[in-house]
Coordinates of C-alpha atoms and ligand atoms in Angstrom, one line a residue:
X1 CA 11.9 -43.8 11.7
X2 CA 8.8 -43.5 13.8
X3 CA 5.2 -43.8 11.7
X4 CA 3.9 -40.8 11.0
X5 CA 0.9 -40.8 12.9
X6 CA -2.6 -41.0 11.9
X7 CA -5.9 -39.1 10.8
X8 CA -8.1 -37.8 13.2
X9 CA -10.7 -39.8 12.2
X10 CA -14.8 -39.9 13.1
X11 CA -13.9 -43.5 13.2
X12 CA -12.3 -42.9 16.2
X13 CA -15.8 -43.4 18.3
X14 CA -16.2 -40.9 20.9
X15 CA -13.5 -38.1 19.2
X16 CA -14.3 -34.6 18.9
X17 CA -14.1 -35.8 15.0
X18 CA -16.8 -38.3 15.2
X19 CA -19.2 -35.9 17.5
X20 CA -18.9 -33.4 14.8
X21 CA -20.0 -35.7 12.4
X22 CA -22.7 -37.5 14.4
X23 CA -24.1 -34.5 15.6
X24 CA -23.2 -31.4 14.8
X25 CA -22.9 -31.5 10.7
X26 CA -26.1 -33.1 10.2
X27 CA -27.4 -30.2 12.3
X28 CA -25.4 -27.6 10.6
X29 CA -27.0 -29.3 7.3
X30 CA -30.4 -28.5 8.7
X31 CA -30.4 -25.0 9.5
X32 CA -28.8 -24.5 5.6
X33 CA -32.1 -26.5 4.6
X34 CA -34.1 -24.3 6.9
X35 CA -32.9 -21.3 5.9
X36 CA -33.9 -22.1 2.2
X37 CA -37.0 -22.3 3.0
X38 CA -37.2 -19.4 5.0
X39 CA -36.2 -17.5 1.7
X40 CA -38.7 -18.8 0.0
X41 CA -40.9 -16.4 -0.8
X42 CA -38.3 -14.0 -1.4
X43 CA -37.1 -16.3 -4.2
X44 CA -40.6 -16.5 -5.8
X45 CA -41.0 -12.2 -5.3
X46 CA -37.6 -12.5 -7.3
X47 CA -37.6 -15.2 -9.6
X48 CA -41.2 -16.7 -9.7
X49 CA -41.8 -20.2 -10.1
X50 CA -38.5 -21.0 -11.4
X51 CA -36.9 -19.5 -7.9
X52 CA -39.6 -22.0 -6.3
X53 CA -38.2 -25.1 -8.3
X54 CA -34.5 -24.1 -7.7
X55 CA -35.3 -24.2 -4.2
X56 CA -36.7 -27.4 -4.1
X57 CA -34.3 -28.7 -6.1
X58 CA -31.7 -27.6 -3.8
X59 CA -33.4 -28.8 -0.6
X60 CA -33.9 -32.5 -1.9
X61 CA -30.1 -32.1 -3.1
X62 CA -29.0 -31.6 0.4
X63 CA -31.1 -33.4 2.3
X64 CA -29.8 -36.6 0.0
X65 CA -26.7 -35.3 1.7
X66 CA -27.6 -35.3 5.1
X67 CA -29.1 -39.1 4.6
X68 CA -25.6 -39.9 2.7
X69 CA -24.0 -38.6 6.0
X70 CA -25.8 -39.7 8.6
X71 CA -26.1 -43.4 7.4
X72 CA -22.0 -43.3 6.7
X73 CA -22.7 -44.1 2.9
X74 CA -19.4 -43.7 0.6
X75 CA -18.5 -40.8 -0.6
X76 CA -19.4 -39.9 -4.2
X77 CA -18.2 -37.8 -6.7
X78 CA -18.7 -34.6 -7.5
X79 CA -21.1 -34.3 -10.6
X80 CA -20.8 -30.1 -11.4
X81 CA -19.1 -27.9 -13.4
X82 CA -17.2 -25.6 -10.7
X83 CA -13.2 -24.7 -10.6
X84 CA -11.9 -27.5 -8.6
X85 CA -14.4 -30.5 -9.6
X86 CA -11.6 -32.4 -11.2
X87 CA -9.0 -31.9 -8.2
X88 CA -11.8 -32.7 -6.1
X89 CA -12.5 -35.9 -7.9
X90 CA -8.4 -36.6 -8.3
X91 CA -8.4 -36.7 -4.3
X92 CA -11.4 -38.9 -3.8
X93 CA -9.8 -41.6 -5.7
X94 CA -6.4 -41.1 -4.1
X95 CA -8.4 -41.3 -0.7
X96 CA -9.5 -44.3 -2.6
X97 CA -6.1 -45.9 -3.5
X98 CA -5.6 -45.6 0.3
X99 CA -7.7 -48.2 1.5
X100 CA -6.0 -51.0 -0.6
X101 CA -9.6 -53.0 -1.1
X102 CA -11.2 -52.7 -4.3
X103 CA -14.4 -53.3 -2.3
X104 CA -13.8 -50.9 0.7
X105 CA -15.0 -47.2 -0.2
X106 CA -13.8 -43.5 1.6
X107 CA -16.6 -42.8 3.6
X108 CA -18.4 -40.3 6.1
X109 CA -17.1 -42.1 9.6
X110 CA -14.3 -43.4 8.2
X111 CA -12.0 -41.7 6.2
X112 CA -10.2 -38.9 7.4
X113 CA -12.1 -36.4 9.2
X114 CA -10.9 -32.8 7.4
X115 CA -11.3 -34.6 4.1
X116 CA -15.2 -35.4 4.7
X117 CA -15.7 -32.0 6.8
X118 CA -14.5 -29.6 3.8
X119 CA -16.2 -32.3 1.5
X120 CA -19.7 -31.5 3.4
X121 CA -19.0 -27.8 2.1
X122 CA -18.1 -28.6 -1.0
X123 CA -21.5 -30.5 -1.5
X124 CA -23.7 -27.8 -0.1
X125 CA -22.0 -25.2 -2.7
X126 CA -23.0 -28.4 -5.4
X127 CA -26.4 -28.1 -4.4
X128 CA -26.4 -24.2 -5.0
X129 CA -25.1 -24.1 -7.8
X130 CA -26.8 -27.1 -9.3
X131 CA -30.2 -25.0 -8.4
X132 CA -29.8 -21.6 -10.7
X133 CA -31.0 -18.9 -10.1
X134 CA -29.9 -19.2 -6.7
X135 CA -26.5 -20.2 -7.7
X136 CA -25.0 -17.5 -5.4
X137 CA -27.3 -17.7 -2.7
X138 CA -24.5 -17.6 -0.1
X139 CA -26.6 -20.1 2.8
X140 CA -24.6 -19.0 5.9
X141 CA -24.9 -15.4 5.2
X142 CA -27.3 -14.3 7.2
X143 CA -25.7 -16.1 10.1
X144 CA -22.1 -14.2 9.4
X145 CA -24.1 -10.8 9.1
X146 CA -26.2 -11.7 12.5
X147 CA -23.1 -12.1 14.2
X148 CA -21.3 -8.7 13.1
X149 CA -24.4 -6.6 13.7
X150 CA -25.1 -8.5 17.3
X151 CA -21.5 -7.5 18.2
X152 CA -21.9 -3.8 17.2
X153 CA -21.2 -2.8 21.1
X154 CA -17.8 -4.6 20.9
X155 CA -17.6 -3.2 17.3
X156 CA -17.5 -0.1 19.0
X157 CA -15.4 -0.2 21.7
X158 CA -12.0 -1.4 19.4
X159 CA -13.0 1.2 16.9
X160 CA -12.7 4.0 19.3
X161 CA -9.7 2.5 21.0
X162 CA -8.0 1.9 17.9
X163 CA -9.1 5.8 16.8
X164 CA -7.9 7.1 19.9
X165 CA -4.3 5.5 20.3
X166 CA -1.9 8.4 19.5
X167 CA 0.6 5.7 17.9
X168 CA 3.0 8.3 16.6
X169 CA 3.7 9.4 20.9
X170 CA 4.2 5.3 21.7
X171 CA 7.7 4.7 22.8
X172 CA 8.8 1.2 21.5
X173 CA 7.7 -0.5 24.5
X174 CA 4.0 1.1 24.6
X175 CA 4.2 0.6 20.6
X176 CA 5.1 -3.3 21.4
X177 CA 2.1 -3.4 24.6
X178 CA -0.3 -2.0 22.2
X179 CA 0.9 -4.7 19.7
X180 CA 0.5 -7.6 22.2
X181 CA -2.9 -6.3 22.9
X182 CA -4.5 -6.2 19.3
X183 CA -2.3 -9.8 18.6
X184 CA -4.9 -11.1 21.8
X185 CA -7.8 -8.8 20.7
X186 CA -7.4 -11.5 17.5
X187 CA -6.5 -14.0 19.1
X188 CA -9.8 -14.1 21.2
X189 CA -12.1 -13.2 18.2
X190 CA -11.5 -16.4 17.2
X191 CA -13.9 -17.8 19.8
X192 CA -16.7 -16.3 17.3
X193 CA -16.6 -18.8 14.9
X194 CA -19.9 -20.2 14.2
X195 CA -19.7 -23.9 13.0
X196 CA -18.6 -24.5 16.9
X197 CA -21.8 -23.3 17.7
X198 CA -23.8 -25.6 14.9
X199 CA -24.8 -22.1 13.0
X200 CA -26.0 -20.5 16.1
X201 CA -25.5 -16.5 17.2
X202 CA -21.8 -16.5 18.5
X203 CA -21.2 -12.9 18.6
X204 CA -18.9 -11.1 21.0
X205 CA -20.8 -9.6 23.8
X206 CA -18.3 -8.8 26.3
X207 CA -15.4 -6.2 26.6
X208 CA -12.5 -7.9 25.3
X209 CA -10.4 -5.1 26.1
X210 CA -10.8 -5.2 29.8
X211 CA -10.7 -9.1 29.7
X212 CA -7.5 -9.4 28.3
X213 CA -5.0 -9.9 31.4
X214 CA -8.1 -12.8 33.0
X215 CA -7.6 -14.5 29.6
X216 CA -3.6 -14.9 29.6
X217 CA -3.7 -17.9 31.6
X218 CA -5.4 -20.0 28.8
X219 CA -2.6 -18.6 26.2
X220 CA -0.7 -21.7 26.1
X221 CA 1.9 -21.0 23.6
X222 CA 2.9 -17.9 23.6
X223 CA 5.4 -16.2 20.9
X224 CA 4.0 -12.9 20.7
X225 CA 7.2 -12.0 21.3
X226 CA 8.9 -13.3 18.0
X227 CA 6.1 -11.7 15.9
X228 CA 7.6 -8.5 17.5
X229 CA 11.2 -9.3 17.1
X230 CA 10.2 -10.1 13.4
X231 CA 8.2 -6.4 13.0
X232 CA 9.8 -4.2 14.6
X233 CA 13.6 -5.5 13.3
X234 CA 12.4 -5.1 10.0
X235 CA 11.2 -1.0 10.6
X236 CA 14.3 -0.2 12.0
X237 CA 16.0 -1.4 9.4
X238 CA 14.2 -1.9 6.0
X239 CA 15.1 1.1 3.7
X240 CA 12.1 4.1 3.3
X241 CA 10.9 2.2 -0.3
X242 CA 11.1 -1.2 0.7
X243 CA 7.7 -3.5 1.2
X244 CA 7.4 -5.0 4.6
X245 CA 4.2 -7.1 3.6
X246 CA 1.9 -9.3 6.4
X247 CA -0.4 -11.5 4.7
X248 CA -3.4 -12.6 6.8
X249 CA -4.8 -16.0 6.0
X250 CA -8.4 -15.3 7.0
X251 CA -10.4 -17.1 8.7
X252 CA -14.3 -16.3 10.4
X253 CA -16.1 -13.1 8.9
X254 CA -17.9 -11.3 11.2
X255 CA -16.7 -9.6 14.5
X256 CA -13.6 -12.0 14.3
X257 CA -12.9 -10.1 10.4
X258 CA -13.1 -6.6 12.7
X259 CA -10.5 -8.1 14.9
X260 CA -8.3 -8.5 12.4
X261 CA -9.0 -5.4 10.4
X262 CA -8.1 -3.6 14.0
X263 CA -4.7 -5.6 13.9
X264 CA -3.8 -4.9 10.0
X265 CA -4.8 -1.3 10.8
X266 CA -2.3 -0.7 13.6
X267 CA 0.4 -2.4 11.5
X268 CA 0.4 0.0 9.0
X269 CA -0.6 2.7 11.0
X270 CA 2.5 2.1 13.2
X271 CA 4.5 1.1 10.5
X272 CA 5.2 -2.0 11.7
X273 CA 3.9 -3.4 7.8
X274 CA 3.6 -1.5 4.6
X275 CA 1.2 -3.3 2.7
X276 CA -1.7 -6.3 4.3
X277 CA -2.4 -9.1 2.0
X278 CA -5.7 -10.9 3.1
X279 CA -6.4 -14.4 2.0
X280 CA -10.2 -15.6 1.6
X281 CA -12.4 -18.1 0.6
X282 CA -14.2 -18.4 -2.8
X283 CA -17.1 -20.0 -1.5
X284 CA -19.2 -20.3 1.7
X285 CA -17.2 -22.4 3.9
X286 CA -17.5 -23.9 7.4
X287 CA -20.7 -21.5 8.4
X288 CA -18.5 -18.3 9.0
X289 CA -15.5 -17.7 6.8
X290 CA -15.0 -14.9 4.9
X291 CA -15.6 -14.6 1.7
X292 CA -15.0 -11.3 -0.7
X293 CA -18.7 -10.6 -0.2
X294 CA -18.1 -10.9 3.7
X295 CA -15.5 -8.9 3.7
X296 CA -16.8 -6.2 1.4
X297 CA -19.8 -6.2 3.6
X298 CA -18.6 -5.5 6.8
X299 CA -16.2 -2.9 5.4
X300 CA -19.4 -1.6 4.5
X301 CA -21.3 -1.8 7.6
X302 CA -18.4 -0.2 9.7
X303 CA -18.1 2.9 7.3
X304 CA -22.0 3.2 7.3
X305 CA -22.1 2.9 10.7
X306 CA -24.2 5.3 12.8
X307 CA -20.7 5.7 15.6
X308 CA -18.1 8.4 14.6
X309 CA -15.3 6.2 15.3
X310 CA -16.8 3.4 13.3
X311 CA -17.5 5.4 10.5
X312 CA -13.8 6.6 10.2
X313 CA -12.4 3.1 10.7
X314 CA -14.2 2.0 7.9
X315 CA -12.9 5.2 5.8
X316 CA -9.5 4.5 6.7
X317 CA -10.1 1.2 5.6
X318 CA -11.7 1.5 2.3
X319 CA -8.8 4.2 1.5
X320 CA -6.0 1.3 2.5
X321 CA -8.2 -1.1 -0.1
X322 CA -8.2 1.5 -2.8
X323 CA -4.0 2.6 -2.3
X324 CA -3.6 -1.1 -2.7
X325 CA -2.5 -1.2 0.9
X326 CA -5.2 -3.5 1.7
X327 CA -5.2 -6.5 -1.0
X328 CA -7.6 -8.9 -0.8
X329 CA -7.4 -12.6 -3.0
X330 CA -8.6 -15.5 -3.4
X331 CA -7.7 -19.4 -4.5
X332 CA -9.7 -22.4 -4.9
X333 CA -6.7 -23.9 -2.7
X334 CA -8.2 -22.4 0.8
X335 CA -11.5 -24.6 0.2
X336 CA -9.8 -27.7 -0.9
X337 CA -9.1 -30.5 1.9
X338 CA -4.9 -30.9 1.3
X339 CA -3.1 -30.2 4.7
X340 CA -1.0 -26.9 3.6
X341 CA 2.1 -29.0 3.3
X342 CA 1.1 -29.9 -0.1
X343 CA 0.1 -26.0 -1.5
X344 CA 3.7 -25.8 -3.0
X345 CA 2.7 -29.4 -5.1
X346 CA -1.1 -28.3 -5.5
X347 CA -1.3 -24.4 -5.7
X348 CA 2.7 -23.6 -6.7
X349 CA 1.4 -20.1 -7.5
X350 CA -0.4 -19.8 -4.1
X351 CA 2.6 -21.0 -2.4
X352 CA 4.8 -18.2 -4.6
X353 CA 2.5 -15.6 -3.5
X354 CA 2.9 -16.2 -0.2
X355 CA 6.8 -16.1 -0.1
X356 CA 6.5 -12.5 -0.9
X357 CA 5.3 -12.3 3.2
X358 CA 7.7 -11.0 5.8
X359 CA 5.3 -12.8 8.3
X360 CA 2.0 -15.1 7.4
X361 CA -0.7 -14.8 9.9
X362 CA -3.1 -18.0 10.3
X363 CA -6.1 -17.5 11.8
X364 CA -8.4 -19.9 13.7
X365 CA -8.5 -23.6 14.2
X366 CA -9.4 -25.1 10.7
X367 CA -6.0 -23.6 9.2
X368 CA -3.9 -24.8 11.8
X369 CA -5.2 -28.5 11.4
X370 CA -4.4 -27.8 7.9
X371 CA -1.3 -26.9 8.9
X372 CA -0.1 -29.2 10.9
X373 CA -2.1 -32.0 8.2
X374 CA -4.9 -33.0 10.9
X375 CA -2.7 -35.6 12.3
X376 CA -3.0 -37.5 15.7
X377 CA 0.8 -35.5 16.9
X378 CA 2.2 -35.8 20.5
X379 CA 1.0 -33.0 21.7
X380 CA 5.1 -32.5 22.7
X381 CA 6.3 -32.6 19.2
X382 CA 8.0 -29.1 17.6
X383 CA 5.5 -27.3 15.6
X384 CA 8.3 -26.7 12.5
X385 CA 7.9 -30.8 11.9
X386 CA 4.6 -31.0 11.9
X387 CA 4.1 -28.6 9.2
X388 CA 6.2 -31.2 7.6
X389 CA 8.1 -29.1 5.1
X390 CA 5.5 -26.3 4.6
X391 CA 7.9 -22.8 5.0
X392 CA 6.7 -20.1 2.3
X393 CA 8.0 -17.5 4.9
X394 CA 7.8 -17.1 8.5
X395 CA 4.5 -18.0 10.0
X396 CA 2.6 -18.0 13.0
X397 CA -0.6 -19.7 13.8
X398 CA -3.2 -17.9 15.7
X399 CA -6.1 -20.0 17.3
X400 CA -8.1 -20.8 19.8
X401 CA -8.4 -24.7 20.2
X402 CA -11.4 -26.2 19.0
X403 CA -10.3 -29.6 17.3
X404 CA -8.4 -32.4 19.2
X405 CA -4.9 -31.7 17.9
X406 CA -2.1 -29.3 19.1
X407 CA 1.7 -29.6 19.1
X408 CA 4.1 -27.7 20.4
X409 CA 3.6 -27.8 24.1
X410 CA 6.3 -28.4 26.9
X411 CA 6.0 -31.9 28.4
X412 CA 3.2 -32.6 31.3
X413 CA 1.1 -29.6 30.0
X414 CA -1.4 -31.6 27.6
X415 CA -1.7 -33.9 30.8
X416 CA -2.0 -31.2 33.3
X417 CA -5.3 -29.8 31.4
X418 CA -6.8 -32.9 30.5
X419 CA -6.5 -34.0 34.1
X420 CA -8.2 -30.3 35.3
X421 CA -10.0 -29.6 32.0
X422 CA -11.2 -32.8 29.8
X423 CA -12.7 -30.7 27.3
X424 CA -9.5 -28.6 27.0
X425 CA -8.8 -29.1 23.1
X426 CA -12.4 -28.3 21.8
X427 CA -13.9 -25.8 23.5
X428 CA -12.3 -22.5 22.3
X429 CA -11.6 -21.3 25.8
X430 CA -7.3 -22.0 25.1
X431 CA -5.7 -19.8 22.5
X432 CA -2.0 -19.8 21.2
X433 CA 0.1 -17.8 19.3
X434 CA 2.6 -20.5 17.7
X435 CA 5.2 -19.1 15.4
X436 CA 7.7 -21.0 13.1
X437 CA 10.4 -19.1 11.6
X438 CA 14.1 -17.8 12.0
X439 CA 13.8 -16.5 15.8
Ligands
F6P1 O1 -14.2 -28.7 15.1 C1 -14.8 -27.6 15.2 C2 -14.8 -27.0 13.9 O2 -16.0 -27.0 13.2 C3 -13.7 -27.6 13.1 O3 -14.3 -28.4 12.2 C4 -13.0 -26.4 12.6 O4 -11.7 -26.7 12.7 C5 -13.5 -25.3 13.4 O5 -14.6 -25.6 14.1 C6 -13.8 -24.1 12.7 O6 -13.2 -23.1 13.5 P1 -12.4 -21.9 12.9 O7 -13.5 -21.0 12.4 O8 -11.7 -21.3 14.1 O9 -11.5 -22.4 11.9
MG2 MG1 -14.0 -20.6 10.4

């Protein structure tokens, strides 16, 4: 049997991995550190002195962590209170057992590179939390709320498109175009994710809609069409009661969450789904996921927003959330650094939840290195093995390509866009749609 192949690694001098780490999550760490301080006053209006003191205490507790970082220093336990401290802890000294040295320690630059990333997270939400009364002082907030309102134009636009599709007169091939085209409208908002962008505005300025047929050529997996075969299948044939459920595992908030929103919407409204299951983050995680907050929030902001078509989207949607059409959870399993072929070991009732999915959507890049375990992979080998035995129900990853890993493609291809395109893996200008399940 070949070895299964390695960590992407910072170690690896030069990666995409050890750019990330040398530059861009130290600058990431700064702008959380900046934006403390810009609050600061509204702290003391709302807390006094002891708002003041929390937010020096939390300021010298990350920029302990930027030092720890940038100077590759081990990595340490974690010392609060929260729901996953313990597993935390459990897979530092597995990460540990690894290295076979008593004297050799998992740090920043060398261990593996989505083990350290979603550890970075995990220490900023330590320092928040360790720093009452700001304990929920979500840092990347008004980053994630910049980026929806900057994108209001765009917000727009797919609001009145969706509104003014008349899905009930679609035939089954304009119902399946108008599916493709919400799958890409997705698919691109992905590009919006603002760790990429070191915390800076990432918002979607142009008209996706019209750009769609210029942006095919850098789909480079493709299975759109199995995602159909999957949906409509099932609504021909499912019985009037029966639950056709698609759960979304969510990834940026944001004008990528209104992407997806669009997409859930049409799938019940065309009743390709009955019921949407979204899947979130507990706590602020790589600058724009969503968390319930997020995604309360820009529910919020599209009802409340001053464009007819908005307004009703944002109706329609808050009526899906309170029919139990729209279901929203979370689990401390999305912000923990396992590769998703472990969830039926680590999370078992994650994993049982998610078996109750005709389809699983994964959005963006940081899911699908979860799932396909951050490894070094030929970029030629299938996608079903490197998910390595993860299967709660059919699946399909959907992501634009911003970490050097991607399997799956026909031979010559990786080699034809590195040769034309160097930057090709990390840019976010390549999407796919990569589905595994019975076809
Ligand atoms: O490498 C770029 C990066 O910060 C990765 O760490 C992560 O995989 C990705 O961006 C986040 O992107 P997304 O929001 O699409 O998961
Ligand atoms: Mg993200």
């Amino acid at each position: 049997m070949a070895e299964p192949p390695d960590f992407l690694s910072a170690r690896d001098v030069g990666s995409f991995a050890y750019i990330t780490m040398k530059d861009r999550t130290p600058q990431i760490l700064t702008k959380v550190i900046d934006t403390l301080h810009r609050h600061k006053s509204e702290f003391f209006e709302k807390y006094g002195e002891v708002g003041m003191e929390a937010e020096k205490k939390a300021i010298s507790l990350l920029s302990k962590l930027r030092n720890e970082l940038q100077t590759d220093k081990p990595i340490i336990p974690l010392v609060d209170k929260w729901a996953d401290t313990d597993i935390w802890n459990q897979y530092l000294e597995y990460q540990r057992s690894l290295l076979n040295d008593s004297d050799r320690k998992p740090s920043w630059f060398q261990s593996p590179w989505l083990f350290v990333e979603c550890y970075m997270y995990r220490r900023i939400h330590e320092a928040i939390i360790q720093s009452p009364p700001l304990d929920d002082f979500d840092v990347f907030k008004e980053s994630k709320d910049q980026n929806f309102l900057e994108s209001q134009e765009s917000v727009n636009v797919l609001c009145t498109y969706l509104q003014q599709l008349t899905i009930e007169d679609l035939d089954e091939n304009q119902l399946k175009d108008e599916f493709f085209k919400l799958l890409q409208i997705s698919l691109w908002g992905n590009k919006c994710d603002l760790s990429l962008s070191g915390g800076e505005s990432s918002s979607q300025k142009t008209d996706l809609l019209n750009s769609l047929e210029d942006l095919k050529p850098f789909i480079l997996v493709n299975d759109m069409q199995h995602l159909w075969s999957l949906l409509s299948k099932l609504r021909k044939t499912r019985k009037k009661t029966s639950i056709v459920r698609v759960d979304f595992v969510l990834d940026n908030s944001g004008f990528e969450l209104i992407t997806d929103f669009i997409l859930a919407d049409f799938l019940l409204s065309s009743r390709l789904a009955t019921e949407i299951h979204f899947h979130g983050k507990m706590i602020p995680w790589f600058v724009s996921d969503t968390t319930l907050r997020d995604f309360n929030w820009v529910m919020e902001q599209v009802k409340h927003g001053n464009h007819e078509h908005q307004a009703k989207c944002g109706g329609d949607w808050e009526k899906y959330v309170q029919a139990g059409r729209w279901v929203y959870h979370d689990h401390v399993f999305w912000t923990l650094p396992y590769a998703y072929c472990a969830m039926f070991q680590v999370a078992p009732d994650l994993y049982a939840e998610l078996q109750k999915a005709c389809l699983i959507i994964f959005k963006g890049d940081l899911n699908y290195r979860k799932l396909a375990g951050d490894k070094k992979w030929e970029f030629t080998v299938p996608f079903h093995e490197a998910l390595n035995g993860f299967h709660p129900a059919p699946l399909c990853s959907i992501r634009t390509l911003k970490a050097e890993i991607q399997v799956g493609l026909p031979p010559g291809l990786a080699e034809q866009l590195t040769a034309s395109d160097p930057s090709w893996l990390t840019t976010g200008k390549y999407g796919i749609f990569q589905f595994d399940g019975p076809v």
